[in-house]
Amino acid sequence: MNALLNKWYKNHALVYKILLFLVTTLFIVYLFPKTGKFRYSFEKGKPWQSENLYAPFNFAIKKGSDEISIEEEAIKKVSPVFFELDQDVKENVQNNYSTSFNEKFADSLIANNNTIKLYQRGISLIDRLYDEGVLDSQYPYNKERPVVLVTDNKIQRSLLFNDLFEISSLRPTIEMHFGSEVSANVKNKIISLFFDVIKPNLSLNDNLTEKALQEELQKISPTRGSIEKDQLIISKGQVVEDEQFAILNSLKSEYESQVWNTANYNWVLVAYTLLVALALLMLLLFLRKYRIEVFLNNTKVTFIFFNIALMVVLTTLVINYNSQYIYIVPLCVLPLVLKAFFDARLGLFAHVLTVLLLGFIVPNSYEYMFLQIIAGIVTILTVSELYKRANLFISVGQITFIYIIAYFAFFVIHEGQVSNIKWETFGLFILCGLATLFVQPLIYIYEKIFGLVSDVSLLELSDTNTKLLKELSNRAPGTFHHSLNVANLAEASANEIGANAMLVRVGALYHDIGKMLNPTYFTENQSNGVNPHDELSNSESAKVIIDHVINGVEIAKKNNLPDRVIDFIRTHHGTSLVYYFYMKEKSLSEEEIDSKEFSYPGPKPFSKETAILMMCDSVEAASKSLKEPTSTKINDFVENIVNKQMETGQFLNANITFKEIQAIKKVLKHKLANIYHLRIEYPE
């Protein structure tokens, strides 16, 4: 049992990676669409590129959205409209008419016979209006639209909408009904009377009308005709016309539905899992072979997998909402983030794998993958020095431009024209570019969550007005000046060999902060000629010198400096000797001296940047002892210091080559020659 626990403990990092790999794979597969994948690609108006296609099973031909829309419009034109009929209105109107008529014509000079005749004619008009019905408002229905009159949901009668009377037509109807037989004065009184007494008795019943419409719409068949098994659907080279396009779409839909809903369900899941696992495995193998320091750090591996899964989640959500907005997902954020924290090669590799995974779920997968891979390459090539805001805006503009150009080219290839191009898609690309700008706050969030450091944070740390560097400047001004000189040398050396110049500069600025605790024990801070080492033994002096590394690490952690910066503090002396006190002790003692007592605890530099700092720190510190420097002296001086570090194996763990070390030597010689050049003596 103990052996098993020990084995588990020794391999816990690998076990974690395996669990992370499995969880991420299953999560991505879960997000994938619950269908099979139709293996043929086709486009309307383009030749069929595959072999002759025969129906693999019986299936119905599904109607297109345009066909269904036409049928729906036709049904809407003939679907009956239901109106509520108020049967009491007519009787009330007749009573009101009699009362109002008597009031208006009681003192009339018209002969009694004519008055009765006029009254009867008004009654006949009321009967005529209410025999069909008077509407309460104007409705935009076709005149031939069927109308059903109901009372308490019981049908009274059916007629056409044209038969119903609208209030807006009342005046011309009265004038026509009474004609020229009555004087203008009498006609005006009649019109005024009718406008007072006529009330609508019909009101629209929305519920019954909508219910009747939906019942008719539900009767629309989603299919038209069928295809029998083994029937030829399309021949090789045949142009995909409207009919073939509808049949192929129906086959695709039916195929994907049948594959997922039959016994093949588990096999489809297995196939998806294998493909996703293969893609993620390639990423792990890439990290294992080319980015071993990232592979060994579980936090960094988790960070990379998290970002890939995040892009899949965002894309899936957009597709489920509306696949037309697929290009609004800022997929180029992925290579930007990975480049900011790692390097361009890793960013592009992860981006390509993510795009390949998304090819399973997006429509027009080839077009989508081409656009996104090209955009990812442009992102990697154009975005440099992310901490400079102008660079990010320029790069986002270039990425958006590439999206638009590539989409335009694909559209012309597919359609053969530009007259009906979808301009709103260009707007989506612009929105995608704006969303990509969110990478700056996203990088800050990731730094806090995953404990990583980017060039943006390094730029902030390089400010000499930071609290820690100001404290170093006040308590150990000589050390601060030394750190600035080392930073300049290290930055120039890093630029020469293509290392991370910003990182090595920040590391150089903070590498000696441990000297703040005992500044006077270091020669650069001894301004009064008093050397406190005179009162200490050689071993005690060596311990004080060595402790500045340990003290520096403690101060850095207390001030929340990133681990990448702390690495420079730990490694800038490697496992080298405190040579002065070691040789002094050796000359005084006849016994053999234990060199470990005078050696720094390490570790040795394990990257190009930490190796650069070791070389620059040693050369700059020792250069203060040069007397009457010449180019020959400086050349030999740099060669001796760096060669001694190489002989003691200080760079064995760093991925730096002899060629790069020679280039760094050349930079150091050139810089020191400029620092110690002879000045012209001016007369007093």
XYZ file of C-alpha atoms in Angstrom:
684
model
C 0.000 0.000 0.000
C 2.832 2.377 0.899
C 4.577 1.574 -2.363
C 1.396 2.408 -4.281
C 1.016 5.715 -2.432
C 4.660 6.579 -3.060
C 4.262 5.803 -6.747
C 1.115 7.925 -6.882
C 2.908 10.794 -5.156
C 5.899 10.633 -7.506
C 3.645 10.646 -10.571
C 0.890 12.950 -9.318
C 1.724 15.594 -11.943
C 1.309 13.061 -14.756
C -1.906 11.704 -13.211
C -3.275 15.241 -13.058
C -2.495 15.794 -16.744
C -4.258 12.548 -17.673
C -7.361 13.548 -15.694
C -7.278 17.044 -17.224
C -6.964 15.509 -20.686
C -9.928 13.172 -20.127
C -12.186 15.812 -18.543
C -11.478 18.339 -21.302
C -12.090 15.720 -24.011
C -15.431 14.625 -22.552
C -16.502 18.222 -21.956
C -15.827 19.223 -25.568
C -17.593 16.111 -26.896
C -20.575 16.966 -24.690
C -20.757 20.395 -26.353
C -20.717 18.938 -29.846
C -24.037 18.740 -31.770
C -26.011 15.578 -31.094
C -25.957 14.453 -34.727
C -23.840 12.494 -37.118
C -21.808 14.230 -39.822
C -22.984 14.076 -43.456
C -19.868 13.183 -45.443
C -20.762 14.983 -48.654
C -20.414 18.721 -49.228
C -22.480 20.456 -51.887
C -23.525 23.912 -52.979
C -26.478 25.137 -54.968
C -25.570 25.926 -58.585
C -22.252 24.043 -58.381
C -21.413 20.642 -59.960
C -21.645 17.507 -57.807
C -18.015 16.521 -57.175
C -18.536 13.031 -55.735
C -19.558 9.810 -57.462
C -23.151 9.038 -58.411
C -25.268 9.222 -55.275
C -28.024 6.689 -54.648
C -30.523 6.886 -51.799
C -29.281 4.736 -48.872
C -32.817 4.461 -47.479
C -36.355 5.731 -48.018
C -36.868 9.352 -47.064
C -39.267 12.221 -47.696
C -38.303 15.401 -49.542
C -38.542 18.285 -47.131
C -39.983 21.564 -48.324
C -37.751 24.582 -48.273
C -38.470 27.566 -46.056
C -39.545 29.576 -49.121
C -42.089 26.943 -50.146
C -43.562 26.775 -46.670
C -43.693 30.582 -46.488
C -45.662 30.749 -49.754
C -48.150 28.167 -48.465
C -48.498 30.036 -45.182
C -49.236 33.297 -46.983
C -51.863 31.586 -49.130
C -53.579 30.156 -46.038
C -53.519 33.529 -44.293
C -55.442 35.044 -47.218
C -58.302 32.539 -46.985
C -58.343 31.821 -43.246
C -61.702 32.998 -41.763
C -61.859 36.054 -39.507
C -64.150 35.787 -36.484
C -66.188 38.766 -35.248
C -68.322 38.956 -32.123
C -71.917 39.977 -32.986
C -73.792 42.054 -30.407
C -77.462 41.376 -31.236
C -78.818 44.049 -28.878
C -77.161 46.930 -30.718
C -79.644 47.019 -33.612
C -82.685 47.313 -31.355
C -81.027 50.074 -29.311
C -80.068 51.941 -32.459
C -83.685 51.743 -33.762
C -85.044 53.092 -30.468
C -82.514 55.902 -30.393
C -83.286 56.694 -34.013
C -87.041 57.049 -33.330
C -86.469 59.325 -30.349
C -83.883 61.492 -32.087
C -85.940 61.684 -35.317
C -89.010 62.960 -33.461
C -86.899 65.574 -31.687
C -85.213 66.818 -34.852
C -88.357 66.915 -37.047
C -91.109 67.730 -34.500
C -91.379 71.373 -35.681
C -90.687 70.588 -39.318
C -92.784 72.306 -41.982
C -92.561 69.199 -44.102
C -95.900 67.580 -44.838
C -96.782 64.769 -42.467
C -96.819 62.209 -45.253
C -93.276 63.145 -46.272
C -92.070 63.004 -42.686
C -93.351 59.446 -42.297
C -91.784 58.521 -45.597
C -88.458 60.002 -44.503
C -88.655 58.124 -41.213
C -89.363 54.798 -42.954
C -86.466 55.310 -45.317
C -84.145 55.803 -42.314
C -85.462 52.594 -40.736
C -84.757 50.693 -43.953
C -81.158 52.027 -43.970
C -80.662 50.827 -40.374
C -81.994 47.387 -41.340
C -79.660 47.282 -44.293
C -76.593 48.251 -42.211
C -77.244 45.805 -39.391
C -78.378 42.910 -41.566
C -74.660 42.274 -42.259
C -73.008 44.156 -39.413
C -71.205 47.383 -38.569
C -67.471 47.159 -37.781
C -65.962 48.884 -34.754
C -62.785 49.809 -36.601
C -60.983 49.595 -39.925
C -59.250 46.257 -40.579
C -56.602 45.520 -43.240
C -58.307 42.381 -44.535
C -58.838 41.459 -48.168
C -62.390 42.058 -49.412
C -62.762 38.383 -50.313
C -61.570 37.191 -46.875
C -64.158 34.838 -45.261
C -65.866 36.210 -42.157
C -67.693 34.287 -39.448
C -70.066 36.087 -37.071
C -70.364 34.524 -33.629
C -72.285 35.203 -30.449
C -71.010 33.571 -27.264
C -68.690 31.418 -29.440
C -71.684 30.114 -31.423
C -71.663 30.685 -35.168
C -74.478 32.921 -36.397
C -73.646 33.132 -40.091
C -70.767 33.339 -42.580
C -70.116 35.950 -45.254
C -67.285 37.903 -46.905
C -65.413 40.802 -45.370
C -66.586 42.993 -48.237
C -70.183 42.604 -46.983
C -69.441 44.262 -43.651
C -70.002 47.970 -43.154
C -67.369 50.408 -41.905
C -68.289 53.632 -40.082
C -65.969 55.569 -42.393
C -68.392 54.837 -45.265
C -71.483 56.145 -43.427
C -71.742 59.615 -45.008
C -71.566 58.533 -48.672
C -73.952 55.649 -47.893
C -76.563 58.056 -46.410
C -76.265 60.455 -49.331
C -76.697 57.638 -51.805
C -79.613 56.100 -49.887
C -81.652 59.325 -49.614
C -80.613 60.623 -53.039
C -81.819 63.988 -54.301
C -85.403 63.580 -53.106
C -84.762 65.585 -49.933
C -83.374 69.044 -49.541
C -79.792 69.692 -48.491
C -80.948 71.005 -45.111
C -82.938 67.839 -44.364
C -80.114 65.638 -45.607
C -77.658 67.318 -43.250
C -80.008 66.710 -40.334
C -80.336 63.058 -41.308
C -76.556 62.671 -41.578
C -76.073 64.285 -38.181
C -78.773 62.032 -36.747
C -77.229 58.832 -38.097
C -73.756 59.761 -36.877
C -75.259 60.124 -33.391
C -77.212 56.864 -33.287
C -75.245 54.344 -35.423
C -73.068 52.136 -33.206
C -70.862 49.161 -34.233
C -72.143 45.689 -33.398
C -69.084 43.740 -34.619
C -65.714 43.427 -32.818
C -62.785 41.207 -33.785
C -62.382 37.952 -31.811
C -58.605 37.586 -31.791
C -58.564 34.234 -30.026
C -60.877 32.439 -32.445
C -59.239 34.068 -35.474
C -55.716 33.093 -34.372
C -56.832 29.599 -33.363
C -58.447 29.007 -36.765
C -55.302 30.283 -38.508
C -52.983 28.042 -36.491
C -55.170 25.009 -37.164
C -54.872 25.638 -40.890
C -51.118 26.281 -40.683
C -50.596 23.022 -38.817
C -52.132 21.178 -41.727
C -49.217 22.232 -43.950
C -47.100 19.210 -44.739
C -43.348 19.748 -44.190
C -42.603 17.322 -47.019
C -43.528 16.855 -50.653
C -42.966 13.525 -52.296
C -40.436 10.886 -51.330
C -37.313 9.123 -52.564
C -37.103 5.353 -52.609
C -34.063 3.377 -51.526
C -31.399 2.913 -54.278
C -33.006 5.639 -56.392
C -30.440 7.826 -58.200
C -30.341 11.237 -56.543
C -27.620 12.978 -58.540
C -24.887 12.015 -60.977
C -21.242 13.021 -60.881
C -20.718 16.390 -62.563
C -24.421 17.237 -62.552
C -25.204 20.790 -61.460
C -27.045 20.979 -58.128
C -30.302 22.687 -59.136
C -33.218 23.635 -56.869
C -34.783 20.169 -56.867
C -31.507 18.293 -56.268
C -30.543 20.807 -53.596
C -33.811 20.181 -51.726
C -33.376 16.389 -52.012
C -29.752 16.532 -50.802
C -30.684 18.732 -47.854
C -33.475 16.312 -46.968
C -31.071 13.362 -47.155
C -28.532 15.208 -45.013
C -31.122 16.036 -42.354
C -32.568 12.524 -42.367
C -29.127 10.910 -42.309
C -27.927 12.919 -39.325
C -31.194 12.286 -37.499
C -31.125 8.539 -38.130
C -27.442 8.178 -37.237
C -27.953 9.784 -33.847
C -31.236 8.190 -32.964
C -30.401 4.590 -33.813
C -28.046 1.991 -32.421
C -25.132 3.898 -33.943
C -25.455 6.517 -31.195
C -22.619 5.076 -29.111
C -20.367 4.673 -32.139
C -20.793 8.334 -33.049
C -19.860 9.293 -29.492
C -16.782 7.080 -29.631
C -15.759 8.576 -32.976
C -16.119 12.155 -31.695
C -14.194 11.266 -28.527
C -11.338 9.723 -30.519
C -10.966 12.766 -32.773
C -11.067 15.285 -29.919
C -8.680 13.175 -27.841
C -6.310 12.928 -30.805
C -6.232 16.721 -31.211
C -5.601 17.344 -27.501
C -3.005 14.587 -27.420
C -1.109 16.363 -30.210
C -1.045 19.466 -28.025
C 0.360 17.533 -25.063
C 2.991 15.882 -27.265
C 3.972 19.278 -28.652
C 4.402 20.629 -25.120
C 6.348 17.518 -24.072
C 8.764 17.775 -26.996
C 9.195 21.509 -27.581
C 7.945 23.257 -24.410
C 9.013 20.970 -21.606
C 8.996 23.784 -19.008
C 5.324 24.412 -19.832
C 4.500 20.692 -19.860
C 5.970 20.208 -16.390
C 3.889 23.082 -14.984
C 0.352 21.809 -14.363
C -0.988 25.333 -13.900
C 0.185 26.329 -17.367
C -1.186 23.167 -18.983
C -4.525 23.782 -17.246
C -4.487 27.357 -18.490
C -4.001 26.263 -22.117
C -6.734 23.597 -21.946
C -9.085 26.056 -20.245
C -8.716 28.597 -23.041
C -9.321 25.998 -25.750
C -12.460 24.775 -23.956
C -13.601 28.395 -23.487
C -13.425 29.061 -27.237
C -15.448 25.901 -27.918
C -18.066 26.962 -25.342
C -18.427 30.473 -26.800
C -18.721 29.148 -30.346
C -21.287 26.532 -29.317
C -23.419 29.117 -27.533
C -23.430 31.389 -30.582
C -24.306 28.517 -32.946
C -27.157 27.408 -30.698
C -28.495 30.971 -30.672
C -27.982 31.810 -34.353
C -25.237 30.363 -36.548
C -25.234 33.537 -38.674
C -23.348 35.275 -35.862
C -20.536 32.707 -35.813
C -17.900 35.235 -36.895
C -18.580 37.496 -33.928
C -16.679 35.087 -31.632
C -13.181 36.634 -31.150
C -11.240 33.430 -31.737
C -7.986 35.372 -32.273
C -7.986 36.129 -28.550
C -6.636 32.591 -28.049
C -3.307 33.029 -29.915
C -2.986 36.538 -28.469
C -3.292 35.295 -24.895
C -0.991 32.310 -25.400
C 1.598 34.472 -27.138
C 1.452 36.987 -24.277
C 2.153 34.322 -21.648
C 4.233 31.818 -23.642
C 5.382 32.250 -27.230
C 4.102 32.635 -30.796
C 4.701 29.032 -31.860
C 2.657 27.578 -29.015
C -0.077 30.167 -29.600
C -0.420 29.291 -33.293
C -0.308 25.524 -32.661
C -3.079 25.694 -30.044
C -5.127 28.016 -32.276
C -4.965 25.642 -35.251
C -6.007 22.665 -33.099
C -8.927 24.670 -31.685
C -10.093 25.628 -35.186
C -9.923 21.964 -36.246
C -12.132 21.032 -33.289
C -14.630 23.777 -34.133
C -14.826 22.446 -37.682
C -17.093 19.695 -36.315
C -19.812 22.099 -35.199
C -19.758 25.132 -37.502
C -21.583 25.418 -40.831
C -19.397 25.769 -43.953
C -16.549 24.242 -41.981
C -13.886 24.573 -44.701
C -14.567 28.286 -45.185
C -14.648 28.833 -41.419
C -11.388 26.966 -40.776
C -9.590 28.747 -43.622
C -10.660 32.179 -42.347
C -9.763 31.442 -38.726
C -6.386 29.841 -39.465
C -5.385 32.731 -41.734
C -6.540 35.202 -39.065
C -4.560 33.286 -36.429
C -1.398 33.421 -38.550
C -1.851 37.157 -39.088
C -2.351 37.573 -35.328
C 0.923 35.822 -34.552
C 2.839 37.702 -37.258
C 1.526 41.194 -36.529
C 1.050 41.402 -32.778
C 4.326 42.257 -31.085
C 4.965 44.082 -27.830
C 1.390 43.654 -26.634
C 1.994 46.090 -23.798
C 2.038 48.901 -26.375
C -1.602 49.845 -26.913
C -1.046 51.221 -30.419
C 0.364 47.876 -31.562
C -2.753 46.033 -30.411
C -5.116 48.449 -32.201
C -3.102 48.244 -35.422
C -2.973 44.453 -35.275
C -6.712 44.150 -34.612
C -7.332 46.382 -37.629
C -5.149 44.123 -39.782
C -6.909 41.002 -38.506
C -10.337 42.494 -39.281
C -9.153 43.490 -42.763
C -7.926 39.944 -43.465
C -11.291 38.537 -42.320
C -13.153 40.847 -44.710
C -10.863 40.140 -47.681
C -11.002 36.361 -47.211
C -14.793 36.338 -46.737
C -15.256 38.506 -49.836
C -13.146 36.081 -51.886
C -15.129 33.063 -50.664
C -18.444 34.792 -51.398
C -17.414 35.600 -54.972
C -16.258 31.998 -55.494
C -19.571 30.618 -54.209
C -21.962 33.098 -55.832
C -20.024 34.279 -58.879
C -21.191 37.859 -58.239
C -21.057 40.641 -55.675
C -24.464 42.263 -56.163
C -26.149 40.310 -53.354
C -23.225 40.248 -50.922
C -24.219 40.200 -47.240
C -22.811 43.470 -45.932
C -23.991 42.717 -42.407
C -21.320 39.992 -42.217
C -18.657 42.690 -42.531
C -20.245 44.318 -39.489
C -19.826 41.040 -37.599
C -16.112 41.046 -38.447
C -15.793 44.594 -37.114
C -17.561 43.577 -33.899
C -15.215 40.588 -33.673
C -12.252 42.959 -33.943
C -13.648 45.178 -31.187
C -14.228 42.107 -28.993
C -10.590 41.110 -29.582
C -9.514 44.289 -27.802
C -10.893 42.701 -24.620
C -7.666 40.682 -24.557
C -5.984 43.365 -22.412
C -8.308 43.097 -19.372
C -8.530 39.331 -19.997
C -4.754 39.011 -19.641
C -4.929 40.904 -16.336
C -7.676 38.563 -15.082
C -5.659 35.499 -16.087
C -2.601 36.832 -14.285
C -4.554 37.046 -11.053
C -6.298 33.677 -11.434
C -3.428 31.522 -12.745
C -0.477 33.411 -11.279
C 1.095 33.987 -14.710
C 2.984 37.067 -15.870
C 2.770 38.829 -19.222
C 4.744 41.604 -20.901
C 2.115 44.080 -19.695
C 2.928 43.243 -16.054
C 6.648 43.240 -16.816
C 6.329 46.762 -18.198
C 4.713 47.869 -14.935
C 7.431 46.163 -12.895
C 10.176 47.818 -14.963
C 9.091 51.252 -13.733
C 11.810 52.430 -11.348
C 9.182 54.347 -9.378
C 7.680 51.146 -8.028
C 7.702 50.864 -4.241
C 10.331 48.109 -4.102
C 12.793 49.737 -6.501
C 12.443 53.118 -4.778
C 13.216 51.417 -1.474
C 16.268 49.788 -3.059
C 17.363 53.172 -4.412
C 17.086 54.782 -0.971
C 18.643 52.001 1.125
C 21.280 50.715 -1.314
C 21.924 53.363 -3.982
C 25.068 51.640 -5.229
C 23.197 48.372 -5.730
C 20.378 50.212 -7.487
C 22.858 51.834 -9.889
C 24.502 48.442 -10.468
C 21.074 46.913 -11.204
C 20.301 49.602 -13.784
C 23.613 48.961 -15.558
C 23.023 45.209 -15.527
C 19.491 45.744 -16.881
C 20.830 47.743 -19.829
C 23.483 45.131 -20.608
C 21.022 42.252 -20.241
C 18.373 43.898 -22.421
C 20.874 44.527 -25.231
C 22.136 40.927 -24.978
C 18.608 39.511 -25.061
C 17.748 41.535 -28.156
C 20.867 40.214 -29.849
C 19.897 36.529 -29.490
C 16.105 36.893 -29.677
C 15.371 36.245 -25.985
C 12.653 37.986 -23.946
C 14.268 41.410 -23.452
C 11.491 42.779 -21.248
C 11.639 39.773 -18.907
C 15.418 39.845 -18.523
C 15.384 43.612 -17.903
C 12.862 43.252 -15.084
C 14.812 40.325 -13.645
C 17.977 42.431 -13.686
C 16.298 45.336 -11.893
C 15.184 43.105 -9.008
C 17.965 40.502 -8.860
C 19.851 42.160 -5.968
C 16.965 43.430 -3.810
C 18.187 41.114 -1.038
C 21.107 43.490 -0.468
C 18.709 46.021 1.066
C 18.881 44.221 4.427
C 22.670 44.611 4.764
C 23.666 47.201 2.143
C 27.006 48.230 3.666
C 28.391 44.688 3.362
C 28.540 45.135 -0.419
C 31.297 47.239 -1.945
C 29.084 49.292 -4.244
C 27.354 50.772 -1.156
C 30.509 51.467 0.896
C 30.915 55.213 0.452
C 32.714 56.082 3.722
C 35.704 53.779 3.343
C 34.618 51.530 6.252
C 34.376 47.823 5.419
C 32.288 45.848 7.974
C 33.807 42.597 6.696
C 36.996 43.502 8.533
C 35.252 42.527 11.765
C 33.965 39.165 10.431
C 35.574 35.881 9.658
C 35.807 34.792 6.029
C 33.045 32.212 6.438
C 30.784 34.775 8.130
C 31.448 37.281 5.373
C 30.684 34.646 2.738
C 27.425 33.811 4.519
C 26.349 37.481 4.508
C 27.089 37.710 0.791
C 25.308 34.422 0.011
C 22.288 35.354 2.114
C 21.394 38.247 -0.191
C 19.958 35.661 -2.590
C 17.772 34.045 0.072
C 16.779 37.439 1.467
C 15.934 38.626 -2.028
C 13.606 35.682 -2.625
C 11.823 36.361 0.686
C 11.428 40.077 -0.079
C 10.155 39.290 -3.586
C 7.539 36.861 -2.295
C 6.472 39.313 0.400
C 5.924 41.953 -2.304
C 4.080 39.483 -4.589
C 6.602 39.528 -7.415
C 5.846 36.901 -10.100
C 7.674 33.583 -9.966
C 9.318 34.313 -13.329
C 10.998 37.351 -11.769
C 11.929 35.490 -8.575
C 13.712 32.913 -10.757
C 16.288 35.591 -11.651
C 16.964 36.291 -7.967
C 17.467 32.588 -7.226
C 19.708 31.841 -10.191
C 21.815 34.947 -10.861
C 24.806 33.433 -9.020
C 23.952 29.776 -9.714
C 26.190 27.526 -7.613
C 29.312 29.650 -8.011
C 31.814 30.422 -5.251
C 32.159 33.620 -3.257
C 35.626 33.585 -4.738
C 37.300 36.416 -2.789
C 36.550 35.089 0.682
C 37.094 31.484 -0.412
C 40.628 32.226 -1.614
C 41.314 34.403 1.428
C 40.258 31.594 3.760
C 42.260 29.097 1.731
C 45.412 31.198 2.072
C 45.011 31.446 5.853
C 44.176 27.826 6.578
C 46.460 24.875 6.118
C 43.520 22.475 6.244
C 41.326 21.643 3.263
C 38.403 24.076 2.930
C 34.869 22.845 2.195
C 33.874 24.814 -0.910
C 30.142 24.293 -0.196
C 30.444 26.690 2.728
C 31.479 29.410 0.267
C 29.088 28.463 -2.567
C 25.697 29.913 -3.489
C 22.807 27.478 -3.016
C 21.623 27.710 -6.637
C 19.833 26.611 -8.686
C 21.789 27.170 -11.861
C 20.204 29.258 -14.630
C 17.605 27.216 -16.539
C 16.657 29.573 -19.374
C 18.316 31.905 -21.835
C 17.150 34.906 -19.862
C 18.529 33.746 -16.483
C 21.827 32.761 -18.161
C 22.080 36.232 -19.724
C 21.584 37.854 -16.326
C 24.345 35.744 -14.740
C 26.825 36.801 -17.415
C 25.861 40.486 -17.346
C 25.797 40.663 -13.537
C 29.260 39.167 -13.163
C 30.791 41.274 -15.936
C 29.272 44.550 -14.731
C 30.251 43.952 -11.083
C 33.797 42.957 -11.941
C 34.231 45.790 -14.458
C 34.528 48.247 -11.557
C 37.964 46.765 -10.821
C 39.326 47.557 -14.304
C 42.184 50.062 -14.225
C 43.001 51.991 -17.377
C 40.721 49.809 -19.528
C 41.603 49.233 -23.157
C 39.822 47.242 -25.833
C 42.272 44.366 -25.317
C 41.791 44.393 -21.564
C 37.990 44.519 -21.912
C 38.056 41.680 -24.444
C 40.156 39.410 -22.197
C 38.161 40.466 -19.140
C 34.790 39.419 -20.610
C 36.216 36.206 -22.068
C 37.706 35.136 -18.728
C 34.529 35.734 -16.695
C 32.106 34.032 -19.093
C 34.481 31.140 -19.855
C 34.913 30.487 -16.154
C 31.149 30.281 -15.739
C 30.982 27.808 -18.611
C 33.807 25.711 -17.156
C 31.988 25.416 -13.828
C 28.855 24.189 -15.646
C 26.639 27.143 -14.768
C 24.820 27.047 -18.137
C 24.244 23.311 -18.422
C 20.535 23.609 -17.560
C 19.916 26.652 -19.759
C 18.761 26.213 -23.350
C 21.467 28.530 -24.647
C 23.962 27.668 -27.404
C 27.668 28.442 -27.778
C 26.795 30.679 -30.706
C 24.415 32.692 -28.549
C 27.011 32.963 -25.756
C 29.531 34.305 -28.276
C 26.973 36.879 -29.429
C 26.383 37.950 -25.809
C 30.144 38.299 -25.255
C 30.330 40.550 -28.305
C 27.534 42.774 -26.964
C 29.151 43.001 -23.510
C 32.530 43.949 -24.994
C 30.944 46.624 -27.154
C 28.906 48.085 -24.281
C 31.855 48.137 -21.851
C 34.049 49.774 -24.485
C 31.463 52.536 -24.802
C 31.205 52.918 -21.027
C 34.957 53.155 -20.461
C 35.930 55.107 -23.590
C 38.536 57.848 -23.158
C 37.196 61.388 -22.804
C 38.783 64.560 -24.167
C 40.512 66.593 -21.464
C 39.049 70.075 -21.443
C 41.261 72.995 -20.283
C 40.491 74.368 -16.853
